[in-house]
Structure formats: structure tokens, C-alpha cells
Amino acid sequence: MGEFIKKLNEHAKEESDTVGWIQFMPPKGIKAAKNCIFRLQAIENWRPKLSCVPQFNDESSFEKYLSDHMLPDEYKNDILEGRCVYSEFPHNTEFASCYTVIHKRDIDQSTRKLTKEKKQEFKRYGTKHKDFIYIKSSNLFAFGASIHNSFINCHDKYVRAGNIPSPVYIRPVLYVNSHDYYWYGVEAEDISDIRNGLPIVKDEQAAKSVKNPDGGAFGIFAKLEHFEKQQEARLGVTFSHPINFPFLDIKAPCSEQFFTVCDAADIDTITF
């Protein structure tokens, strides 16, 4: 198991002060959620369009690239979305949906409502006036399991013979400094063949059926600490080869007991 996977698992266990997750949605997304349909998008769709393809050959040039292209006050668009370090994942192999983690520090203990500062963050990032769903921390595992089980039942719709999907993972994003990001990504590439979303182990002596999840997990759950203000969590899945869909719609009828649909105005009144 790679170092990044170890850190990712440790980080998930450390999130003991999590109150719940919120996902802001457009009207179509809310309508789908009311029908227990959840959409995962190909993550390259979130990457901003760049004037040039990232070019670097060592940690120093990687750091320079970040310095030249990452705006200091830009916390929304990640220029490294959908890639490890040197390798970009093929389109339509990595899929995810994004949530905002609500921690105890985001709650006013006297009112049990969101703090003024947290609501201002939502307003800044253009999410305050959107409807949302709320999942209590005690329901996160069951919610994720319901999505995973439903995906197993419907994945034949999306995959062809020989295309192997990962499990559906649900966990908080791991934010790391640029040094660690570079070396975790390089390690994932060194022990995997990033030709697809669920990379094949390079070791020719290994059984051909063995897959290494490091690259796929890194692509979905690793972000630079620059973006830590997002306090993001993701529900994600990867495929061993590209599929013919830019998104996955997963209908999980048993999930309705694990989340609450809220109007945009509820962000000011919801109690935790």
C-alpha cells in the first residue's frame, strides 16, 4: 500500500469532529435527489481550461509551475484536477461528487446553527443561494453503502467486458503541501501504470488481475493545502478504462432515510 493511501485512511479516521456533510445543488440536482438519484461527474470537467499543458520534470519545476499558474486568492478551480503529477488520467475514468464537510468549529454552540463566518464562506463561493442536501455524520457510512450497493446493481449499464470499476468510496479530501503532493503523486505513478483510472500494477510478476488503487484514489482525493478552505469531501469511483458517459446517475432508493433535502433559506436556520 502506498504512503498516500495510508495517509488518506488515517485522515478519514481523524475526522472525529465532523457534524455532517452538505451538498449544494442546482434545481435539477435537487429534483433528482428527491428521487434518490445521485450524479457523479468526470472530474476533468472541473479543471479550468489552461493556455498550456503543464510541463515540469522535477519537484523544482513543479513548484515553479504552481507559482506561475495558481492565483493566491483562487480557492475554487484546481489546475491539477484529474491528474497525478506527470500523468493526466484519460477522460471518463474518474468520477466524483463533492460535498462540504461541516465541523464542530463551524457551529455556534449557543444556537447550534452555522457560524456567521461559515455562512459568509458559502456566500463567497456562490453556494449560499442554492438548495442543498444534508447528511448527518452518523448516516455517512450507511449513505455511502447505499450508493455503492446501487452502483453494483447498475454498473453493467456503464462498463463493457474487461472494464473494472473500483468500489464507490466516500471520504474527506486529503489536503497536503506541494512537497508532499509531488512525492505522493510520483509514488503513485511509480508503482502504477497511469493509463487508466484504476491503474495496473507495473510489476510483471504480479498477477494480471491485480490492480493498484493508489493512482485512482490520488486523482480523486488529493488536493493541495491551498484549497483547504473548501473543506471538501467526495464520493468517487474509478474505472480501468474510459466509459462512454461523462457522468454516472446512480439511483439509490434506500438512501432516502439517510439525508435531508433543504431549501436555500434553510442555511440560516438549520440546526446541528
PDB file of N, CA, C and O in Angstrom, residues 4 43 46 81-83 89 93-97 166 169 173-174 214-223 232 234-238:
ATOM      1  N   PHE A   4       0.413   7.448   0.256  1.00  0.00           N
ATOM      2  CA  PHE A   4      -0.765   8.306   0.165  1.00  0.00           C
ATOM      3  C   PHE A   4      -2.011   7.596   0.690  1.00  0.00           C
ATOM      4  O   PHE A   4      -2.819   8.190   1.414  1.00  0.00           O
ATOM      5  N   ILE A  43     -14.138  13.973 -13.341  1.00  0.00           N
ATOM      6  CA  ILE A  43     -13.507  15.061 -12.602  1.00  0.00           C
ATOM      7  C   ILE A  43     -12.755  16.040 -13.489  1.00  0.00           C
ATOM      8  O   ILE A  43     -12.519  17.184 -13.088  1.00  0.00           O
ATOM      9  N   TRP A  46     -14.073  19.610 -14.010  1.00  0.00           N
ATOM     10  CA  TRP A  46     -13.884  20.685 -13.025  1.00  0.00           C
ATOM     11  C   TRP A  46     -12.566  21.423 -13.223  1.00  0.00           C
ATOM     12  O   TRP A  46     -12.331  22.441 -12.576  1.00  0.00           O
ATOM     13  N   GLU A  81      -6.595  19.175 -11.171  1.00  0.00           N
ATOM     14  CA  GLU A  81      -7.708  18.233 -11.134  1.00  0.00           C
ATOM     15  C   GLU A  81      -7.569  17.217 -12.279  1.00  0.00           C
ATOM     16  O   GLU A  81      -7.282  17.553 -13.413  1.00  0.00           O
ATOM     17  N   GLY A  82      -7.744  15.938 -11.942  1.00  0.00           N
ATOM     18  CA  GLY A  82      -7.741  14.898 -12.967  1.00  0.00           C
ATOM     19  C   GLY A  82      -6.370  14.425 -13.401  1.00  0.00           C
ATOM     20  O   GLY A  82      -6.226  13.849 -14.482  1.00  0.00           O
ATOM     21  N   ARG A  83      -5.344  14.617 -12.566  1.00  0.00           N
ATOM     22  CA  ARG A  83      -4.014  14.136 -12.915  1.00  0.00           C
ATOM     23  C   ARG A  83      -3.278  13.725 -11.641  1.00  0.00           C
ATOM     24  O   ARG A  83      -3.666  14.106 -10.533  1.00  0.00           O
ATOM     25  N   PHE A  89      -5.080  11.615 -16.134  1.00  0.00           N
ATOM     26  CA  PHE A  89      -5.956  10.469 -16.331  1.00  0.00           C
ATOM     27  C   PHE A  89      -6.755  10.634 -17.611  1.00  0.00           C
ATOM     28  O   PHE A  89      -7.213  11.731 -17.926  1.00  0.00           O
ATOM     29  N   THR A  93     -12.701   8.350 -16.764  1.00  0.00           N
ATOM     30  CA  THR A  93     -12.254   7.213 -15.957  1.00  0.00           C
ATOM     31  C   THR A  93     -12.407   7.484 -14.465  1.00  0.00           C
ATOM     32  O   THR A  93     -12.488   6.534 -13.679  1.00  0.00           O
ATOM     33  N   GLU A  94     -12.443   8.744 -14.060  1.00  0.00           N
ATOM     34  CA  GLU A  94     -12.539   9.109 -12.647  1.00  0.00           C
ATOM     35  C   GLU A  94     -13.785   9.970 -12.447  1.00  0.00           C
ATOM     36  O   GLU A  94     -13.946  11.013 -13.089  1.00  0.00           O
ATOM     37  N   PHE A  95     -14.656   9.542 -11.530  1.00  0.00           N
ATOM     38  CA  PHE A  95     -15.927  10.223 -11.329  1.00  0.00           C
ATOM     39  C   PHE A  95     -16.125  10.527  -9.845  1.00  0.00           C
ATOM     40  O   PHE A  95     -15.749   9.730  -8.982  1.00  0.00           O
ATOM     41  N   ALA A  96     -16.726  11.674  -9.564  1.00  0.00           N
ATOM     42  CA  ALA A  96     -16.936  12.048  -8.163  1.00  0.00           C
ATOM     43  C   ALA A  96     -18.070  13.051  -8.041  1.00  0.00           C
ATOM     44  O   ALA A  96     -18.473  13.692  -9.020  1.00  0.00           O
ATOM     45  N   SER A  97     -18.592  13.177  -6.842  1.00  0.00           N
ATOM     46  CA  SER A  97     -19.467  14.283  -6.480  1.00  0.00           C
ATOM     47  C   SER A  97     -18.893  14.902  -5.212  1.00  0.00           C
ATOM     48  O   SER A  97     -18.262  14.211  -4.399  1.00  0.00           O
ATOM     49  N   SER A 166     -13.802   0.462  -9.549  1.00  0.00           N
ATOM     50  CA  SER A 166     -13.438   0.365  -8.135  1.00  0.00           C
ATOM     51  C   SER A 166     -14.718   0.336  -7.313  1.00  0.00           C
ATOM     52  O   SER A 166     -15.812   0.547  -7.838  1.00  0.00           O
ATOM     53  N   TYR A 169     -16.128   4.973  -3.168  1.00  0.00           N
ATOM     54  CA  TYR A 169     -15.514   5.449  -1.934  1.00  0.00           C
ATOM     55  C   TYR A 169     -16.189   6.733  -1.477  1.00  0.00           C
ATOM     56  O   TYR A 169     -16.552   7.580  -2.284  1.00  0.00           O
ATOM     57  N   VAL A 173     -11.524  14.785   1.515  1.00  0.00           N
ATOM     58  CA  VAL A 173     -10.320  15.042   0.726  1.00  0.00           C
ATOM     59  C   VAL A 173      -9.133  15.209   1.666  1.00  0.00           C
ATOM     60  O   VAL A 173      -9.268  15.734   2.776  1.00  0.00           O
ATOM     61  N   LEU A 174      -7.957  14.756   1.232  1.00  0.00           N
ATOM     62  CA  LEU A 174      -6.727  14.944   1.999  1.00  0.00           C
ATOM     63  C   LEU A 174      -5.959  16.117   1.405  1.00  0.00           C
ATOM     64  O   LEU A 174      -5.544  16.080   0.244  1.00  0.00           O
ATOM     65  N   ASP A 214      -3.792   3.174  -5.889  1.00  0.00           N
ATOM     66  CA  ASP A 214      -3.169   4.429  -5.474  1.00  0.00           C
ATOM     67  C   ASP A 214      -3.421   5.564  -6.453  1.00  0.00           C
ATOM     68  O   ASP A 214      -3.770   6.677  -6.062  1.00  0.00           O
ATOM     69  N   GLY A 215      -3.214   5.312  -7.730  1.00  0.00           N
ATOM     70  CA  GLY A 215      -3.377   6.374  -8.717  1.00  0.00           C
ATOM     71  C   GLY A 215      -4.793   6.887  -8.770  1.00  0.00           C
ATOM     72  O   GLY A 215      -5.039   8.100  -8.767  1.00  0.00           O
ATOM     73  N   GLY A 216      -5.770   5.978  -8.807  1.00  0.00           N
ATOM     74  CA  GLY A 216      -7.164   6.386  -8.863  1.00  0.00           C
ATOM     75  C   GLY A 216      -7.591   7.160  -7.638  1.00  0.00           C
ATOM     76  O   GLY A 216      -8.263   8.189  -7.737  1.00  0.00           O
ATOM     77  N   ALA A 217      -7.189   6.692  -6.452  1.00  0.00           N
ATOM     78  CA  ALA A 217      -7.540   7.388  -5.210  1.00  0.00           C
ATOM     79  C   ALA A 217      -6.867   8.751  -5.148  1.00  0.00           C
ATOM     80  O   ALA A 217      -7.465   9.733  -4.706  1.00  0.00           O
ATOM     81  N   PHE A 218      -5.608   8.824  -5.584  1.00  0.00           N
ATOM     82  CA  PHE A 218      -4.899  10.102  -5.582  1.00  0.00           C
ATOM     83  C   PHE A 218      -5.622  11.100  -6.469  1.00  0.00           C
ATOM     84  O   PHE A 218      -5.798  12.269  -6.109  1.00  0.00           O
ATOM     85  N   GLY A 219      -6.077  10.649  -7.641  1.00  0.00           N
ATOM     86  CA  GLY A 219      -6.740  11.544  -8.577  1.00  0.00           C
ATOM     87  C   GLY A 219      -8.007  12.155  -8.021  1.00  0.00           C
ATOM     88  O   GLY A 219      -8.355  13.294  -8.338  1.00  0.00           O
ATOM     89  N   ILE A 220      -8.718  11.424  -7.178  1.00  0.00           N
ATOM     90  CA  ILE A 220      -9.987  11.910  -6.644  1.00  0.00           C
ATOM     91  C   ILE A 220      -9.824  12.631  -5.311  1.00  0.00           C
ATOM     92  O   ILE A 220     -10.440  13.677  -5.085  1.00  0.00           O
ATOM     93  N   PHE A 221      -8.964  12.115  -4.427  1.00  0.00           N
ATOM     94  CA  PHE A 221      -8.968  12.589  -3.040  1.00  0.00           C
ATOM     95  C   PHE A 221      -7.773  13.443  -2.628  1.00  0.00           C
ATOM     96  O   PHE A 221      -7.724  13.889  -1.478  1.00  0.00           O
ATOM     97  N   ALA A 222      -6.808  13.691  -3.510  1.00  0.00           N
ATOM     98  CA  ALA A 222      -5.661  14.521  -3.144  1.00  0.00           C
ATOM     99  C   ALA A 222      -5.849  15.944  -3.663  1.00  0.00           C
ATOM    100  O   ALA A 222      -6.204  16.150  -4.815  1.00  0.00           O
ATOM    101  N   LYS A 223      -5.597  16.916  -2.792  1.00  0.00           N
ATOM    102  CA  LYS A 223      -5.626  18.315  -3.209  1.00  0.00           C
ATOM    103  C   LYS A 223      -4.553  19.073  -2.442  1.00  0.00           C
ATOM    104  O   LYS A 223      -4.201  18.722  -1.314  1.00  0.00           O
ATOM    105  N   GLU A 232     -13.559  20.010   1.639  1.00  0.00           N
ATOM    106  CA  GLU A 232     -14.313  19.165   0.714  1.00  0.00           C
ATOM    107  C   GLU A 232     -14.236  17.686   1.087  1.00  0.00           C
ATOM    108  O   GLU A 232     -13.241  17.208   1.631  1.00  0.00           O
ATOM    109  N   ARG A 234     -15.604  13.843  -0.857  1.00  0.00           N
ATOM    110  CA  ARG A 234     -16.059  13.349  -2.154  1.00  0.00           C
ATOM    111  C   ARG A 234     -16.586  11.927  -2.059  1.00  0.00           C
ATOM    112  O   ARG A 234     -16.145  11.136  -1.226  1.00  0.00           O
ATOM    113  N   LEU A 235     -17.501  11.656  -2.937  1.00  0.00           N
ATOM    114  CA  LEU A 235     -17.971  10.304  -3.193  1.00  0.00           C
ATOM    115  C   LEU A 235     -17.462   9.983  -4.584  1.00  0.00           C
ATOM    116  O   LEU A 235     -17.765  10.710  -5.534  1.00  0.00           O
ATOM    117  N   GLY A 236     -16.635   8.948  -4.724  1.00  0.00           N
ATOM    118  CA  GLY A 236     -15.967   8.742  -6.005  1.00  0.00           C
ATOM    119  C   GLY A 236     -15.818   7.289  -6.407  1.00  0.00           C
ATOM    120  O   GLY A 236     -15.873   6.370  -5.578  1.00  0.00           O
ATOM    121  N   VAL A 237     -15.623   7.084  -7.714  1.00  0.00           N
ATOM    122  CA  VAL A 237     -15.392   5.752  -8.269  1.00  0.00           C
ATOM    123  C   VAL A 237     -14.480   5.909  -9.489  1.00  0.00           C
ATOM    124  O   VAL A 237     -14.510   6.936 -10.171  1.00  0.00           O
ATOM    125  N   THR A 238     -13.645   4.907  -9.749  1.00  0.00           N
ATOM    126  CA  THR A 238     -12.764   4.945 -10.918  1.00  0.00           C
ATOM    127  C   THR A 238     -12.989   3.697 -11.764  1.00  0.00           C
ATOM    128  O   THR A 238     -13.452   2.662 -11.275  1.00  0.00           O
TER     129      THR A 238
END
